[in-house]
Amino acid sequence: MRKILILFAHPAFEKSRINRILVNEIEAVKGVTFHDLYEWYPEMDIDVKAEQELLIEHDIVLFQYPFFLFGVPALLKEWMDLVLVYGWAFGSNGNALKGKWACHVITTGGNKASYSKEGYNRFTMKELLVPLEQTACLCGMRYLPPYVIHGTNVMKPERMQEHAEHYREMLRLLADQTFDPDSLTGLENLVDQFGKG
Ligand SMILES: Cc1cc2nc3c(=O)[nH]c(=O)nc-3n(C[C@H](O)[C@H](O)[C@H](O)COP(=O)(O)O)c2cc1C
C-alpha cells in the first residue's frame, strides 16, 4: 500500500464549510496521514527536521488548502520555503523527494468558468499553479494534475458531501499499489476523473 501524506493548511478551519466536510470524510482512510499545519504550528515555528522525516516516510504528498489570492495560505508557503531546501530537496545531493508524487487539492470560491482566458480570473488553474508545478519538478517529484473543487461559496452541503466521497475514492485508489498515478498525468482537473466535475 502506498502511504499518502496530506499537508493541510487552512488558517480559519473553524469557519470552513467545504474543507471541514472533506476532512471528516477522509480522516479514517487507511494509509493516509492527515497533518494539519495550522494546528501544529499556530506560531509558524515549523520543525523542519520533523517535517522532512514525515515526507520521507510517505510516497504521495497532497497539499490541501483553500485558494487564497491565487496561491497557497501563508503557512504553507512558509513550510515550502523552510522544508524544501537546497541540498535536501533539490540541488547537488538534494534528492530526498525524488520519485514521490505531489498533488494539490484546492477549493476555490470562484467558479470553473472564471478560471479561463475569458473569465474574470483571466488564467486557468494550470497557469496559476505553474510555480507549484515547477517546485515539484525541481524536487524531482512527479506532479499530478490538481484536484480543484470550484464554486465553493455557493455550493450546497449535499454537493460538498458528494465531493468528499469522491475525494475519499481518489485517496483509496492512490493508496492502491496496483493503480498507476502516472496514468492521471495530462488531465486538467482530477475532479473530472473522480467526481462529476
Ligand atoms: C483571504 C482569502 C482569499 C481568497 N482568495 C481567493 C482566490 O484567489 N480565488 C478564489 O477562487 N477564491 C478565493 N477565496 C475564497 C476561498 O478559496 C473559499 O472561500 C474557500 O476555498 C472555501 O473553503 P472553506 O469552506 O473550507 O473555507 C479567498 C478567501 C479568502 C478568505
Coordinates of N, CA and C and ligand atoms in Angstrom, one line a residue, residues 10 16-19 66-70 107-110 115 152-153, ligand 1:
H10 N -5.3 25.5 6.5 CA -6.5 26.4 6.5 C -6.4 27.3 7.7
S16 N -14.6 26.9 8.2 CA -14.6 26.2 6.9 C -15.9 25.5 6.7
R17 N -16.4 25.5 5.5 CA -17.6 24.7 5.1 C -17.1 23.5 4.3
I18 N -16.4 23.7 3.2 CA -16.1 22.5 2.3 C -14.9 21.7 2.9
N19 N -13.9 22.4 3.3 CA -12.7 21.6 3.8 C -13.1 20.8 5.0
P66 N -7.6 26.0 0.9 CA -8.4 26.9 0.2 C -7.5 27.8 -0.6
F67 N -7.9 28.1 -1.8 CA -7.1 29.1 -2.7 C -7.2 30.5 -2.1
F68 N -6.1 31.1 -1.8 CA -6.0 32.4 -1.2 C -5.3 33.3 -2.2
L69 N -6.0 34.3 -2.7 CA -5.3 35.2 -3.7 C -4.4 34.5 -4.7
F70 N -5.0 33.5 -5.3 CA -4.4 32.7 -6.3 C -3.1 32.0 -5.9
T107 N -9.7 24.2 -2.9 CA -11.0 24.6 -3.0 C -11.0 26.1 -3.4
T108 N -11.9 26.5 -4.3 CA -11.9 27.9 -4.7 C -13.3 28.5 -4.6
G109 N -13.4 29.8 -4.3 CA -14.7 30.5 -4.3 C -15.1 30.7 -5.7
G110 N -14.2 31.1 -6.6 CA -14.5 31.3 -8.0 C -15.0 30.0 -8.7
Y115 N -12.1 30.6 -14.2 CA -10.6 30.3 -14.3 C -10.4 29.9 -15.8
T152 N -17.1 27.0 -4.3 CA -17.5 26.5 -3.0 C -18.4 27.5 -2.2
N153 N -18.3 28.8 -2.5 CA -19.0 29.7 -1.7 C -20.5 29.6 -1.8
Ligands
LIG1 C1 -8.2 35.7 2.1 C2 -9.0 35.0 1.1 C3 -8.5 34.9 -0.2 C4 -9.2 34.2 -1.2 N1 -8.8 34.2 -2.4 C5 -9.4 33.5 -3.4 C6 -8.9 33.4 -4.7 O1 -7.9 34.0 -5.1 N2 -9.7 32.7 -5.6 C7 -10.9 32.1 -5.3 O2 -11.4 31.5 -6.2 N3 -11.3 32.1 -4.0 C8 -10.7 32.8 -3.1 N4 -11.1 32.9 -1.8 C9 -12.3 32.0 -1.4 C10 -11.8 30.7 -0.8 O3 -10.9 30.0 -1.6 C11 -13.0 29.8 -0.4 O4 -13.8 30.6 0.4 C12 -12.6 28.5 0.2 O5 -12.0 27.7 -0.7 C13 -13.7 27.8 0.8 O6 -13.2 26.8 1.7 P1 -13.7 26.6 3.2 O7 -15.2 26.4 3.1 O8 -13.0 25.3 3.6 O9 -13.2 27.8 3.9 C14 -10.4 33.6 -0.8 C15 -10.9 33.6 0.5 C16 -10.2 34.3 1.5 C17 -10.7 34.4 2.9

